Amino acid sequence: MSKHMIVTYSAEKANEGHVDPNFTQLVYGNSNKNGNSIRNNLDVGSFIFFNARIDKKRYITAYFYVEKILIQGENDQEIDSLNCSAKEDEVIIIGSRLHSKVLTIPLVLDRSLMEKIKSYNADSNYFETKKIAGISELAAIKDKTLNPTKITEEEKEMLIKLCRNRG
């Protein structure tokens, strides 16, 4: 059974010229702790979902079906041939053209959806505790999405179904 993840990326960094993930080329890279997490928890055949904050909400904007995983020091020639920001990273994911999807209508990643993705451990008690502490729902979601999160096969299927008519 394949493993799957949800990762956060910065839409602001793309505006500054560091386009990673690159949704045109279906390439994503990461390094250090997050790169190791991706390397250790994804395989060819896995799905990786991407979320970002846009204005005052967080959205799932795309997912890749992992076709290839490139590692610096092992796949240098192929990495050097890439024409994108991810080539600077230690671990690089290449998405399948047939089975990946960039959403033209992003999926809101709000409290309701977070509570359905049990792998986040963000139940109603979590959100109520944050609210009492004066922390907004968006900030509470950010706290849970900062690091790559492994999700179950059932959660992956639910997200794909929710993304079905969005692009």
XYZ file of N, CA and C in Angstrom, residues 4 13-14 16 25 46 50 65 70 74-75 81 83 89 94 96 101-102 106 112 118 155 166:
69
model
N 0.899 8.403 1.596
C 0.500 9.680 1.004
C 0.768 10.797 2.000
N 6.570 32.871 -1.982
C 7.897 32.585 -2.544
C 7.845 32.460 -4.059
N 6.743 31.957 -4.582
C 6.592 31.872 -6.036
C 6.604 33.272 -6.642
N 8.204 35.672 -5.515
C 9.581 36.167 -5.397
C 10.537 35.430 -6.337
N 5.445 21.949 -14.595
C 6.310 20.797 -14.852
C 6.011 19.611 -13.938
N 2.656 6.942 -4.696
C 2.049 7.726 -3.619
C 1.387 8.967 -4.212
N -0.872 19.427 -2.054
C -0.235 20.701 -1.754
C -1.256 21.685 -1.213
N 0.501 12.555 -8.391
C 0.715 11.123 -8.276
C 2.206 10.948 -8.522
N 13.620 11.713 -7.112
C 15.039 11.938 -7.396
C 15.738 12.390 -6.124
N 22.390 10.860 -6.027
C 22.049 9.585 -6.672
C 21.545 9.787 -8.092
N 20.830 10.868 -8.324
C 20.212 11.137 -9.624
C 20.642 12.501 -10.162
N 19.206 18.288 -15.334
C 18.443 18.572 -16.555
C 17.122 19.280 -16.271
N 14.570 22.181 -15.239
C 14.588 23.630 -15.429
C 13.581 24.262 -14.469
N 16.954 21.331 -4.354
C 16.590 20.565 -3.168
C 17.228 19.181 -3.149
N 8.650 13.975 -8.940
C 8.136 14.225 -10.285
C 6.731 13.618 -10.333
N 3.066 12.512 -12.157
C 2.576 11.905 -13.388
C 1.657 12.885 -14.124
N -3.123 16.466 -10.604
C -4.143 17.469 -10.903
C -3.788 18.794 -10.236
N -3.849 19.854 -11.009
C -3.747 21.216 -10.495
C -5.166 21.763 -10.503
N -9.479 25.853 -6.180
C -8.856 25.220 -5.012
C -9.891 24.788 -3.967
N -13.603 22.362 9.107
C -14.454 21.232 8.765
C -13.657 20.120 8.069
N -8.262 12.906 9.915
C -7.897 12.512 11.288
C -6.389 12.508 11.515
N -8.144 8.790 3.632
C -8.077 10.252 3.551
C -7.666 10.687 2.149
N -12.810 20.048 -9.791
C -12.195 21.348 -9.483
C -11.070 21.735 -10.435
